[in-house]
mmCIF file of C-alpha atoms and ligand atoms in Angstrom:
data_model
loop_
_atom_site.group_PDB
_atom_site.id
_atom_site.type_symbol
_atom_site.label_atom_id
_atom_site.label_comp_id
_atom_site.label_asym_id
_atom_site.label_seq_id
_atom_site.Cartn_x
_atom_site.Cartn_y
_atom_site.Cartn_z
ATOM 1 C CA UNK A 804 -3.349 -22.412 24.091
ATOM 2 C CA UNK A 805 -4.445 -19.746 21.678
ATOM 3 C CA UNK A 806 -7.735 -20.827 20.045
ATOM 4 C CA UNK A 807 -7.222 -20.445 16.302
ATOM 5 C CA UNK A 808 -10.094 -18.705 14.568
ATOM 6 C CA UNK A 809 -11.233 -18.600 10.979
ATOM 7 C CA UNK A 810 -11.261 -15.400 8.947
ATOM 8 C CA UNK A 811 -13.954 -14.009 6.652
ATOM 9 C CA UNK A 812 -13.207 -10.943 4.504
ATOM 10 C CA UNK A 813 -16.252 -9.366 2.861
ATOM 11 C CA UNK A 814 -15.277 -6.930 0.124
ATOM 12 C CA UNK A 815 -18.178 -4.722 -0.890
ATOM 13 C CA UNK A 816 -16.715 -3.404 -4.131
ATOM 14 C CA UNK A 817 -16.624 0.380 -4.457
ATOM 15 C CA UNK A 818 -18.815 0.755 -1.329
ATOM 16 C CA UNK A 819 -17.330 3.981 0.084
ATOM 17 C CA UNK A 820 -18.632 7.269 -1.271
ATOM 18 C CA UNK A 821 -18.667 11.027 -0.775
ATOM 19 C CA UNK A 822 -21.400 13.352 0.471
ATOM 20 C CA UNK A 823 -24.106 13.752 -2.190
ATOM 21 C CA UNK A 824 -26.106 16.979 -2.615
ATOM 22 C CA UNK A 825 -29.336 15.134 -3.551
ATOM 23 C CA UNK A 826 -29.026 13.098 -0.343
ATOM 24 C CA UNK A 827 -28.693 16.200 1.852
ATOM 25 C CA UNK A 828 -24.935 15.778 1.812
ATOM 26 C CA UNK A 829 -25.083 12.252 3.102
ATOM 27 C CA UNK A 830 -23.461 9.160 1.581
ATOM 28 C CA UNK A 831 -25.454 6.236 0.109
ATOM 29 C CA UNK A 832 -24.356 4.128 3.108
ATOM 30 C CA UNK A 833 -25.828 6.672 5.528
ATOM 31 C CA UNK A 834 -29.127 6.596 3.644
ATOM 32 C CA UNK A 835 -29.453 2.823 3.433
ATOM 33 C CA UNK A 836 -31.381 0.683 5.912
ATOM 34 C CA UNK A 837 -28.521 -1.439 7.236
ATOM 35 C CA UNK A 838 -29.250 -3.103 10.593
ATOM 36 C CA UNK A 839 -26.768 -5.924 10.051
ATOM 37 C CA UNK A 840 -23.884 -3.728 8.920
ATOM 38 C CA UNK A 841 -24.653 -1.540 11.930
ATOM 39 C CA UNK A 842 -24.520 -4.613 14.192
ATOM 40 C CA UNK A 843 -20.988 -5.329 13.035
ATOM 41 C CA UNK A 844 -20.000 -1.663 13.462
ATOM 42 C CA UNK A 845 -21.466 -1.613 16.968
ATOM 43 C CA UNK A 846 -19.842 -4.883 18.019
ATOM 44 C CA UNK A 847 -16.595 -4.493 16.129
ATOM 45 C CA UNK A 848 -13.813 -1.972 15.837
ATOM 46 C CA UNK A 849 -14.037 0.518 12.996
ATOM 47 C CA UNK A 850 -11.882 2.804 10.959
ATOM 48 C CA UNK A 851 -10.733 3.981 7.568
ATOM 49 C CA UNK A 852 -8.209 2.298 5.319
ATOM 50 C CA UNK A 853 -5.958 3.680 2.601
ATOM 51 C CA UNK A 854 -5.945 0.541 0.491
ATOM 52 C CA UNK A 855 -2.643 1.358 -1.224
ATOM 53 C CA UNK A 856 -1.662 4.799 0.086
ATOM 54 C CA UNK A 857 -3.512 8.062 0.799
ATOM 55 C CA UNK A 858 -4.939 9.505 -2.402
ATOM 56 C CA UNK A 859 -3.942 6.575 -4.622
ATOM 57 C CA UNK A 860 -6.893 5.432 -6.778
ATOM 58 C CA UNK A 861 -6.753 1.636 -6.859
ATOM 59 C CA UNK A 862 -8.134 -0.660 -9.509
ATOM 60 C CA UNK A 863 -10.017 -3.684 -8.208
ATOM 61 C CA UNK A 864 -6.964 -5.787 -9.072
ATOM 62 C CA UNK A 865 -4.280 -3.790 -7.233
ATOM 63 C CA UNK A 866 -6.645 -3.238 -4.287
ATOM 64 C CA UNK A 867 -7.387 -6.936 -3.798
ATOM 65 C CA UNK A 868 -3.673 -7.729 -3.985
ATOM 66 C CA UNK A 869 -3.025 -5.130 -1.268
ATOM 67 C CA UNK A 870 -5.882 -6.426 0.897
ATOM 68 C CA UNK A 871 -4.411 -9.940 0.709
ATOM 69 C CA UNK A 872 -1.057 -8.566 1.846
ATOM 70 C CA UNK A 873 0.860 -8.357 -1.450
ATOM 71 C CA UNK A 874 2.664 -5.246 -2.656
ATOM 72 C CA UNK A 875 0.961 -4.332 -5.946
ATOM 73 C CA UNK A 876 3.986 -2.254 -6.950
ATOM 74 C CA UNK A 877 6.021 -5.480 -6.839
ATOM 75 C CA UNK A 878 3.626 -8.009 -8.322
ATOM 76 C CA UNK A 879 1.380 -6.057 -10.692
ATOM 77 C CA UNK A 880 2.422 -5.256 -14.259
ATOM 78 C CA UNK A 881 -0.993 -5.273 -15.935
ATOM 79 C CA UNK A 882 -4.501 -6.700 -15.829
ATOM 80 C CA UNK A 883 -4.062 -9.368 -18.534
ATOM 81 C CA UNK A 884 -2.760 -12.286 -16.433
ATOM 82 C CA UNK A 885 -5.444 -11.802 -13.762
ATOM 83 C CA UNK A 886 -8.202 -11.880 -16.411
ATOM 84 C CA UNK A 887 -6.604 -14.999 -17.896
ATOM 85 C CA UNK A 888 -6.428 -16.721 -14.503
ATOM 86 C CA UNK A 889 -10.040 -15.652 -13.895
ATOM 87 C CA UNK A 890 -11.230 -17.861 -16.737
ATOM 88 C CA UNK A 891 -8.926 -20.669 -15.660
ATOM 89 C CA UNK A 892 -6.025 -19.977 -18.024
ATOM 90 C CA UNK A 893 -3.041 -20.078 -15.696
ATOM 91 C CA UNK A 894 0.210 -18.993 -17.237
ATOM 92 C CA UNK A 895 3.714 -19.581 -16.055
ATOM 93 C CA UNK A 896 6.597 -17.279 -15.205
ATOM 94 C CA UNK A 897 7.672 -15.327 -18.305
ATOM 95 C CA UNK A 898 4.312 -15.565 -20.087
ATOM 96 C CA UNK A 899 2.750 -12.254 -21.090
ATOM 97 C CA UNK A 900 -1.043 -12.073 -21.048
ATOM 98 C CA UNK A 901 -3.500 -9.537 -22.470
ATOM 99 C CA UNK A 902 -7.209 -8.986 -22.127
ATOM 100 C CA UNK A 903 -8.845 -8.628 -25.518
ATOM 101 C CA UNK A 904 -12.037 -7.625 -27.252
ATOM 102 C CA UNK A 905 -13.531 -9.098 -30.372
ATOM 103 C CA UNK A 906 -14.193 -6.002 -32.486
ATOM 104 C CA UNK A 907 -15.474 -4.919 -35.865
ATOM 105 C CA UNK A 908 -13.155 -2.953 -38.138
ATOM 106 C CA UNK A 909 -13.519 -1.767 -41.720
ATOM 107 C CA UNK A 910 -10.941 -2.202 -44.502
ATOM 108 C CA UNK A 911 -9.049 0.946 -43.481
ATOM 109 C CA UNK A 912 -8.636 -0.187 -39.884
ATOM 110 C CA UNK A 913 -11.353 2.054 -38.453
ATOM 111 C CA UNK A 914 -12.994 0.480 -35.436
ATOM 112 C CA UNK A 915 -16.711 0.416 -36.184
ATOM 113 C CA UNK A 916 -17.737 -1.456 -33.026
ATOM 114 C CA UNK A 917 -15.182 -2.320 -30.331
ATOM 115 C CA UNK A 918 -17.475 -5.023 -28.951
ATOM 116 C CA UNK A 919 -18.556 -6.577 -32.274
ATOM 117 C CA UNK A 920 -22.247 -6.174 -31.410
ATOM 118 C CA UNK A 921 -21.583 -7.735 -28.000
ATOM 119 C CA UNK A 922 -21.013 -11.111 -29.633
ATOM 120 C CA UNK A 923 -20.841 -13.940 -27.105
ATOM 121 C CA UNK A 924 -20.443 -17.688 -26.641
ATOM 122 C CA UNK A 925 -20.857 -20.057 -28.391
ATOM 123 C CA UNK A 926 -19.941 -17.887 -31.414
ATOM 124 C CA UNK A 927 -16.748 -16.597 -29.768
ATOM 125 C CA UNK A 928 -15.754 -20.156 -28.840
ATOM 126 C CA UNK A 929 -15.937 -21.191 -32.476
ATOM 127 C CA UNK A 930 -14.080 -18.101 -33.664
ATOM 128 C CA UNK A 931 -11.328 -18.679 -31.098
ATOM 129 C CA UNK A 932 -10.869 -22.288 -32.138
ATOM 130 C CA UNK A 933 -9.829 -21.084 -35.602
ATOM 131 C CA UNK A 934 -6.904 -19.331 -33.909
ATOM 132 C CA UNK A 935 -5.701 -22.205 -31.784
ATOM 133 C CA UNK A 936 -2.270 -23.760 -32.333
ATOM 134 C CA UNK A 937 -0.909 -20.518 -33.771
ATOM 135 C CA UNK A 938 2.794 -19.894 -33.502
ATOM 136 C CA UNK A 939 4.517 -16.667 -34.479
ATOM 137 C CA UNK A 940 8.276 -17.083 -34.752
ATOM 138 C CA UNK A 941 9.272 -19.018 -31.635
ATOM 139 C CA UNK A 942 6.330 -17.696 -29.640
ATOM 140 C CA UNK A 943 3.359 -19.884 -28.793
ATOM 141 C CA UNK A 944 -0.019 -18.132 -29.020
ATOM 142 C CA UNK A 945 -2.757 -19.225 -26.619
ATOM 143 C CA UNK A 946 -6.177 -17.597 -26.889
ATOM 144 C CA UNK A 947 -9.374 -18.282 -24.937
ATOM 145 C CA UNK A 948 -12.821 -16.742 -25.042
ATOM 146 C CA UNK A 949 -14.101 -14.978 -21.900
ATOM 147 C CA UNK A 950 -17.469 -13.417 -21.048
ATOM 148 C CA UNK A 951 -19.425 -11.763 -23.874
ATOM 149 C CA UNK A 952 -17.159 -10.091 -26.462
ATOM 150 C CA UNK A 953 -14.036 -10.590 -24.361
ATOM 151 C CA UNK A 954 -11.097 -12.944 -24.703
ATOM 152 C CA UNK A 955 -7.586 -13.381 -23.360
ATOM 153 C CA UNK A 956 -4.315 -13.776 -25.219
ATOM 154 C CA UNK A 957 -1.265 -15.413 -23.732
ATOM 155 C CA UNK A 958 2.187 -15.315 -25.318
ATOM 156 C CA UNK A 959 4.688 -17.981 -24.317
ATOM 157 C CA UNK A 960 8.313 -17.830 -25.431
ATOM 158 C CA UNK A 961 11.744 -16.388 -24.785
ATOM 159 C CA UNK A 962 12.422 -12.733 -23.823
ATOM 160 C CA UNK A 963 8.870 -11.418 -23.741
ATOM 161 C CA UNK A 964 7.998 -8.151 -22.002
ATOM 162 C CA UNK A 965 4.749 -6.692 -20.655
ATOM 163 C CA UNK A 966 5.891 -3.149 -21.420
ATOM 164 C CA UNK A 967 3.966 -2.578 -24.636
ATOM 165 C CA UNK A 968 1.090 -0.267 -25.560
ATOM 166 C CA UNK A 969 -2.553 -1.289 -26.148
ATOM 167 C CA UNK A 970 -3.871 -2.120 -29.615
ATOM 168 C CA UNK A 971 -7.375 -1.258 -28.438
ATOM 169 C CA UNK A 972 -7.758 2.559 -28.330
ATOM 170 C CA UNK A 973 -10.733 2.140 -25.865
ATOM 171 C CA UNK A 974 -12.968 4.184 -28.195
ATOM 172 C CA UNK A 975 -14.158 4.037 -31.752
ATOM 173 C CA UNK A 976 -11.230 5.306 -33.755
ATOM 174 C CA UNK A 977 -8.317 3.730 -35.574
ATOM 175 C CA UNK A 978 -6.775 0.466 -34.494
ATOM 176 C CA UNK A 979 -3.455 1.245 -32.777
ATOM 177 C CA UNK A 980 -0.116 -0.319 -33.542
ATOM 178 C CA UNK A 981 1.380 -2.067 -30.508
ATOM 179 C CA UNK A 982 4.513 -0.126 -29.528
ATOM 180 C CA UNK A 983 7.346 -1.131 -27.187
ATOM 181 C CA UNK A 984 7.708 1.118 -24.112
ATOM 182 C CA UNK A 985 11.253 -0.123 -23.489
ATOM 183 C CA UNK A 986 13.796 -1.445 -26.050
ATOM 184 C CA UNK A 987 13.511 -5.000 -24.587
ATOM 185 C CA UNK A 988 9.834 -5.082 -25.576
ATOM 186 C CA UNK A 989 10.415 -4.728 -29.334
ATOM 187 C CA UNK A 990 9.953 -8.451 -29.967
ATOM 188 C CA UNK A 991 6.734 -8.611 -27.951
ATOM 189 C CA UNK A 992 5.246 -5.618 -29.799
ATOM 190 C CA UNK A 993 6.070 -7.228 -33.139
ATOM 191 C CA UNK A 994 4.429 -10.506 -32.097
ATOM 192 C CA UNK A 995 1.305 -8.668 -30.928
ATOM 193 C CA UNK A 996 1.020 -6.776 -34.224
ATOM 194 C CA UNK A 997 1.455 -9.984 -36.183
ATOM 195 C CA UNK A 998 -1.168 -11.713 -34.034
ATOM 196 C CA UNK A 999 -3.672 -8.892 -34.667
ATOM 197 C CA UNK A 1000 -3.009 -9.187 -38.415
ATOM 198 C CA UNK A 1001 -3.425 -12.964 -38.276
ATOM 199 C CA UNK A 1002 -6.682 -12.658 -36.328
ATOM 200 C CA UNK A 1003 -7.934 -10.225 -38.972
ATOM 201 C CA UNK A 1004 -6.930 -12.502 -41.841
ATOM 202 C CA UNK A 1005 -8.441 -15.652 -40.343
ATOM 203 C CA UNK A 1006 -11.587 -14.176 -38.781
ATOM 204 C CA UNK A 1007 -12.680 -12.069 -41.765
ATOM 205 C CA UNK A 1008 -13.492 -15.164 -43.831
ATOM 206 C CA UNK A 1009 -14.755 -17.300 -40.935
ATOM 207 C CA UNK A 1010 -18.196 -18.877 -41.605
ATOM 208 C CA UNK A 1011 -19.580 -17.261 -38.422
ATOM 209 C CA UNK A 1012 -18.677 -13.832 -39.724
ATOM 210 C CA UNK A 1013 -20.024 -14.569 -43.202
ATOM 211 C CA UNK A 1014 -23.298 -15.499 -41.514
ATOM 212 C CA UNK A 1015 -23.270 -12.380 -39.304
ATOM 213 C CA UNK A 1016 -22.670 -10.252 -42.390
ATOM 214 C CA UNK A 1017 -25.729 -11.812 -44.060
ATOM 215 C CA UNK A 1018 -27.800 -11.171 -40.927
ATOM 216 C CA UNK A 1019 -26.650 -7.552 -40.860
ATOM 217 C CA UNK A 1020 -24.797 -8.023 -37.530
ATOM 218 C CA UNK A 1021 -21.338 -6.514 -36.865
ATOM 219 C CA UNK A 1022 -18.638 -9.034 -37.709
ATOM 220 C CA UNK A 1023 -16.094 -10.048 -35.090
ATOM 221 C CA UNK A 1024 -13.270 -9.685 -37.566
ATOM 222 C CA UNK A 1025 -10.353 -8.731 -35.340
ATOM 223 C CA UNK A 1026 -9.036 -9.268 -31.807
ATOM 224 C CA UNK A 1027 -7.741 -6.191 -29.990
ATOM 225 C CA UNK A 1028 -5.321 -6.864 -27.096
ATOM 226 C CA UNK A 1029 -4.731 -4.511 -24.184
ATOM 227 C CA UNK A 1030 -3.598 -4.560 -20.532
ATOM 228 C CA UNK A 1031 -0.381 -6.549 -21.012
ATOM 229 C CA UNK A 1032 1.094 -8.086 -17.887
ATOM 230 C CA UNK A 1033 3.278 -10.935 -16.687
ATOM 231 C CA UNK A 1034 2.191 -13.690 -14.345
ATOM 232 C CA UNK A 1035 3.691 -12.726 -11.007
ATOM 233 C CA UNK A 1036 5.912 -15.194 -9.224
ATOM 234 C CA UNK A 1037 4.256 -14.905 -5.805
ATOM 235 C CA UNK A 1038 3.891 -16.969 -2.685
ATOM 236 C CA UNK A 1039 0.476 -18.508 -2.173
ATOM 237 C CA UNK A 1040 -1.517 -17.519 0.926
ATOM 238 C CA UNK A 1041 -0.721 -20.986 2.249
ATOM 239 C CA UNK A 1042 3.041 -20.346 1.947
ATOM 240 C CA UNK A 1043 2.780 -16.752 3.111
ATOM 241 C CA UNK A 1044 0.531 -17.211 6.144
ATOM 242 C CA UNK A 1045 -0.082 -20.958 6.457
ATOM 243 C CA UNK A 1046 -3.740 -20.424 5.621
ATOM 244 C CA UNK A 1047 -5.924 -22.576 3.412
ATOM 245 C CA UNK A 1048 -8.039 -20.056 1.555
ATOM 246 C CA UNK A 1049 -10.938 -19.775 -0.864
ATOM 247 C CA UNK A 1050 -12.790 -17.012 -2.650
ATOM 248 C CA UNK A 1051 -16.373 -16.434 -3.712
ATOM 249 C CA UNK A 1052 -16.727 -13.839 -6.442
ATOM 250 C CA UNK A 1053 -18.707 -13.203 -9.581
ATOM 251 C CA UNK A 1054 -16.259 -11.107 -11.581
ATOM 252 C CA UNK A 1055 -13.473 -12.961 -13.278
ATOM 253 C CA UNK A 1056 -10.806 -10.347 -12.447
ATOM 254 C CA UNK A 1057 -11.213 -10.990 -8.703
ATOM 255 C CA UNK A 1058 -11.367 -14.751 -9.284
ATOM 256 C CA UNK A 1059 -8.112 -14.494 -11.234
ATOM 257 C CA UNK A 1060 -6.323 -12.584 -8.473
ATOM 258 C CA UNK A 1061 -7.439 -15.087 -5.873
ATOM 259 C CA UNK A 1062 -6.433 -18.015 -8.088
ATOM 260 C CA UNK A 1063 -2.960 -16.512 -8.627
ATOM 261 C CA UNK A 1064 -2.682 -16.112 -4.830
ATOM 262 C CA UNK A 1065 -3.300 -19.857 -4.550
ATOM 263 C CA UNK A 1066 -6.876 -19.670 -3.307
ATOM 264 C CA UNK A 1067 -9.585 -22.119 -4.252
ATOM 265 C CA UNK A 1068 -12.119 -20.320 -6.449
ATOM 266 C CA UNK A 1069 -15.713 -21.380 -5.952
ATOM 267 C CA UNK A 1070 -18.212 -21.518 -8.758
ATOM 268 C CA UNK A 1071 -21.574 -20.256 -7.597
ATOM 269 C CA UNK A 1072 -24.480 -20.513 -10.022
ATOM 270 C CA UNK A 1073 -26.228 -17.152 -9.905
ATOM 271 C CA UNK A 1074 -23.086 -15.205 -8.929
ATOM 272 C CA UNK A 1075 -22.960 -13.069 -12.042
ATOM 273 C CA UNK A 1076 -20.690 -10.235 -10.984
ATOM 274 C CA UNK A 1077 -23.596 -8.001 -12.020
ATOM 275 C CA UNK A 1078 -26.474 -6.105 -10.405
ATOM 276 C CA UNK A 1079 -28.660 -9.224 -10.676
ATOM 277 C CA UNK A 1080 -26.220 -11.391 -8.697
ATOM 278 C CA UNK A 1081 -27.616 -13.895 -6.190
ATOM 279 C CA UNK A 1082 -26.029 -12.659 -2.945
ATOM 280 C CA UNK A 1083 -27.616 -15.279 -0.710
ATOM 281 C CA UNK A 1084 -26.293 -18.079 -2.940
ATOM 282 C CA UNK A 1085 -22.828 -16.562 -2.524
ATOM 283 C CA UNK A 1086 -23.260 -16.334 1.250
ATOM 284 C CA UNK A 1087 -24.383 -19.985 1.404
ATOM 285 C CA UNK A 1088 -21.214 -20.950 -0.451
ATOM 286 C CA UNK A 1089 -19.131 -18.915 2.042
ATOM 287 C CA UNK A 1090 -20.712 -20.794 4.951
ATOM 288 C CA UNK A 1091 -19.859 -24.142 3.328
ATOM 289 C CA UNK A 1092 -16.289 -23.110 2.553
ATOM 290 C CA UNK A 1093 -15.667 -21.886 6.104
ATOM 291 C CA UNK A 1094 -16.142 -25.462 7.304
ATOM 292 C CA UNK A 1095 -12.911 -26.553 5.616
ATOM 293 C CA UNK A 1096 -10.925 -23.338 4.902
ATOM 294 C CA UNK A 1097 -9.086 -20.996 7.267
ATOM 295 C CA UNK A 1098 -9.870 -17.889 5.246
ATOM 296 C CA UNK A 1099 -12.649 -17.009 2.826
ATOM 297 C CA UNK A 1100 -12.849 -13.824 0.766
ATOM 298 C CA UNK A 1101 -16.255 -12.795 -0.540
ATOM 299 C CA UNK A 1102 -16.509 -10.067 -3.192
ATOM 300 C CA UNK A 1103 -19.782 -8.360 -4.134
ATOM 301 C CA UNK A 1104 -19.390 -6.243 -7.245
ATOM 302 C CA UNK A 1105 -22.869 -4.752 -7.645
ATOM 303 C CA UNK A 1106 -22.166 -1.650 -5.500
ATOM 304 C CA UNK A 1107 -19.307 -0.673 -7.815
ATOM 305 C CA UNK A 1108 -21.461 -1.141 -10.909
ATOM 306 C CA UNK A 1109 -24.157 1.202 -9.562
ATOM 307 C CA UNK A 1110 -21.381 3.705 -8.752
ATOM 308 C CA UNK A 1111 -19.935 3.592 -12.268
ATOM 309 C CA UNK A 1112 -23.466 4.234 -13.532
ATOM 310 C CA UNK A 1113 -23.708 7.269 -11.214
ATOM 311 C CA UNK A 1114 -26.978 5.887 -9.797
ATOM 312 C CA UNK A 1115 -27.141 6.639 -6.060
ATOM 313 C CA UNK A 1116 -30.669 5.246 -5.658
ATOM 314 C CA UNK A 1117 -29.502 1.947 -7.128
ATOM 315 C CA UNK A 1118 -26.449 2.007 -4.885
ATOM 316 C CA UNK A 1119 -28.614 2.454 -1.773
ATOM 317 C CA UNK A 1120 -30.869 -0.394 -2.882
ATOM 318 C CA UNK A 1121 -27.862 -2.673 -3.438
ATOM 319 C CA UNK A 1122 -26.359 -1.764 -0.043
ATOM 320 C CA UNK A 1123 -29.662 -2.886 1.495
ATOM 321 C CA UNK A 1124 -29.377 -6.229 -0.315
ATOM 322 C CA UNK A 1125 -25.768 -6.527 0.869
ATOM 323 C CA UNK A 1126 -27.069 -5.871 4.379
ATOM 324 C CA UNK A 1127 -29.495 -8.800 4.124
ATOM 325 C CA UNK A 1128 -26.623 -10.986 2.950
ATOM 326 C CA UNK A 1129 -24.541 -9.829 5.930
ATOM 327 C CA UNK A 1130 -27.492 -10.745 8.177
ATOM 328 C CA UNK A 1131 -27.573 -14.221 6.671
ATOM 329 C CA UNK A 1132 -23.832 -14.628 7.241
ATOM 330 C CA UNK A 1133 -24.063 -13.377 10.817
ATOM 331 C CA UNK A 1134 -26.661 -16.029 11.615
ATOM 332 C CA UNK A 1135 -24.914 -18.843 9.759
ATOM 333 C CA UNK A 1136 -21.169 -18.668 10.376
ATOM 334 C CA UNK A 1137 -19.511 -19.857 13.604
ATOM 335 C CA UNK A 1138 -19.662 -16.993 16.112
ATOM 336 C CA UNK A 1139 -15.902 -17.164 16.749
ATOM 337 C CA UNK A 1140 -15.109 -16.246 13.106
ATOM 338 C CA UNK A 1141 -13.075 -13.052 12.688
ATOM 339 C CA UNK A 1142 -15.036 -10.925 10.216
ATOM 340 C CA UNK A 1143 -13.782 -7.922 8.236
ATOM 341 C CA UNK A 1144 -16.220 -5.896 6.153
ATOM 342 C CA UNK A 1145 -14.679 -3.294 3.873
ATOM 343 C CA UNK A 1146 -14.489 -1.802 0.410
ATOM 344 C CA UNK A 1147 -11.605 -2.391 -2.007
ATOM 345 C CA UNK A 1148 -11.752 1.295 -2.973
ATOM 346 C CA UNK A 1149 -14.306 4.087 -2.862
ATOM 347 C CA UNK A 1150 -16.390 4.621 -5.991
ATOM 348 C CA UNK A 1151 -18.090 7.971 -5.412
ATOM 349 C CA UNK A 1152 -21.260 8.609 -7.392
ATOM 350 C CA UNK A 1153 -19.929 12.063 -8.364
ATOM 351 C CA UNK A 1154 -16.779 10.517 -9.878
ATOM 352 C CA UNK A 1155 -18.448 7.500 -11.545
ATOM 353 C CA UNK A 1156 -15.131 5.771 -11.069
ATOM 354 C CA UNK A 1157 -12.749 4.796 -8.296
ATOM 355 C CA UNK A 1158 -11.295 7.496 -6.052
ATOM 356 C CA UNK A 1159 -8.374 7.705 -3.636
ATOM 357 C CA UNK A 1160 -10.600 8.298 -0.600
ATOM 358 C CA UNK A 1161 -9.974 5.949 2.333
ATOM 359 C CA UNK A 1162 -12.463 3.085 2.564
ATOM 360 C CA UNK A 1163 -14.671 2.132 5.525
ATOM 361 C CA UNK A 1164 -13.518 -0.991 7.369
ATOM 362 C CA UNK A 1165 -14.895 -2.844 10.347
ATOM 363 C CA UNK A 1166 -13.279 -5.823 12.083
ATOM 364 C CA UNK A 1167 -15.339 -8.045 14.331
ATOM 365 C CA UNK A 1168 -13.995 -10.597 16.758
ATOM 366 C CA UNK A 1169 -15.963 -12.025 19.699
ATOM 367 C CA UNK A 1170 -13.296 -11.036 22.191
ATOM 368 C CA UNK A 1171 -12.391 -7.776 20.434
ATOM 369 C CA UNK A 1172 -12.492 -4.454 22.275
ATOM 370 C CA UNK A 1173 -15.354 -2.336 20.942
ATOM 371 C CA UNK A 1174 -15.243 1.339 20.127
ATOM 372 C CA UNK A 1175 -18.107 3.811 20.437
ATOM 373 C CA UNK A 1176 -19.191 3.638 16.773
ATOM 374 C CA UNK A 1177 -22.769 2.430 16.295
ATOM 375 C CA UNK A 1178 -23.393 3.015 12.611
ATOM 376 C CA UNK A 1179 -21.697 1.556 9.567
ATOM 377 C CA UNK A 1180 -20.847 4.595 7.455
ATOM 378 C CA UNK A 1181 -17.955 6.808 6.419
ATOM 379 C CA UNK A 1182 -18.450 9.750 8.842
ATOM 380 C CA UNK A 1183 -18.985 7.429 11.849
ATOM 381 C CA UNK A 1184 -15.799 5.550 11.015
ATOM 382 C CA UNK A 1185 -13.778 8.775 11.198
ATOM 383 C CA UNK A 1186 -13.928 8.350 14.981
ATOM 384 C CA UNK A 1187 -13.494 4.568 15.031
ATOM 385 C CA UNK A 1188 -11.020 2.825 17.294
ATOM 386 C CA UNK A 1189 -9.147 1.238 14.433
ATOM 387 C CA UNK A 1190 -8.059 4.687 13.286
ATOM 388 C CA UNK A 1191 -6.561 4.858 9.842
ATOM 389 C CA UNK A 1192 -4.729 1.837 8.507
ATOM 390 C CA UNK A 1193 -3.289 0.788 5.143
ATOM 391 C CA UNK A 1194 -4.407 -2.167 3.037
ATOM 392 C CA UNK A 1195 -1.214 -4.007 3.883
ATOM 393 C CA UNK A 1196 -2.018 -3.739 7.617
ATOM 394 C CA UNK A 1197 -5.259 -5.665 7.256
ATOM 395 C CA UNK A 1198 -3.953 -9.236 7.017
ATOM 396 C CA UNK A 1199 -1.561 -8.885 9.988
ATOM 397 C CA UNK A 1200 -4.421 -7.502 12.126
ATOM 398 C CA UNK A 1201 -6.788 -10.293 11.077
ATOM 399 C CA UNK A 1202 -4.139 -12.977 11.624
ATOM 400 C CA UNK A 1203 -3.520 -11.628 15.094
ATOM 401 C CA UNK A 1204 -7.233 -11.546 15.998
ATOM 402 C CA UNK A 1205 -7.450 -15.112 14.685
ATOM 403 C CA UNK A 1206 -4.513 -16.079 16.961
ATOM 404 C CA UNK A 1207 -2.471 -17.109 13.955
ATOM 405 C CA UNK A 1208 0.288 -14.482 13.952
ATOM 406 C CA UNK A 1209 3.939 -15.256 14.644
ATOM 407 C CA UNK A 1210 5.635 -13.641 17.609
ATOM 408 C CA UNK A 1211 8.315 -11.067 16.797
ATOM 409 C CA UNK A 1212 11.122 -11.656 19.299
ATOM 410 C CA UNK A 1213 11.242 -13.921 22.328
HETATM 411 ZN ZN1 ZN B 1644 -13.264 -2.806 -7.029
HETATM 412 ZN ZN1 ZN B 1645 -14.968 -0.210 -10.633
#
């Protein structure tokens, strides 16, 4: 009888880094006080992981897909559907989804503020409701407000394509016309352009905007779509591995990926996806979920945010908070749980963005063979017993340690 174990994957977003001059050419991990991470390194097996392939810079979406065992080159067309799923708007096969911003434009189409003064709910909820039940040609238009100035747009109809350009130029300049990237996407591009026009027509005279104008605030007078993608037709983790699975995350992109992979998505008050997130509340939720689920994925985003800000002191401080959370987990989860602690990509301070460096990964299992690594950091993991694996290798290794893998052959 092989005792089946549960699996916990802790993704510390953007954790891995490079050597920093101001830190005497050490990484933020090396400089952080991290007794609990070190405990897992000392008692686990350690290594480096090319999440997609060596040198490929993953987004948090493609990286999480790879970590869960999906091929992002097969299932990923754009970020839109994952953002939509993140706020609970699940599309169906053939739907094309976009992430959007409420923005302020002037009469000539110049973008004055691409976040419309960071307008948020409940104003965005009211603005969105004026756009509900729209239909353009034979295409159904579904829009929903997201966090702050963000929203999602979902197109439902025949022969739609995700291969269109962004309307949002990502900077303050002119609004861009949506263009097809392949001939089959002509219809979709036309629908998007008509939707943007409609949003402009309806929103510019909306009472909320008239009030904002009076108050001297930027009006949310247009919706700018970007990041088109189709909802992938993928097997759930249950179908793929026979695992019941759940996720605990603050950011809606990660929630959306997990929801599309068929995982239960927990709602944790205080899990903001920001620097101020309540990590212990998330860890408590993980402990509860592990009672009923076979696999739980926990994502902590704050490390990536500090990295994008280029703030290594902040990153060290956050790693120390992550370490306390890891300590809480270590004391609270069943000791036979298989635990993997890793990053979804490196986010070096010097880059202020994601890089293609391999990420640190440690896998702990009570009966696992230990290597000689004692510290949880990038240089130590260079000589770890796990060696160098790819993102797609992770799930098979964890399933095997959990005694849940299928035998190949007789
Ligand atoms: Zn990430
Ligand atoms: Zn990032």
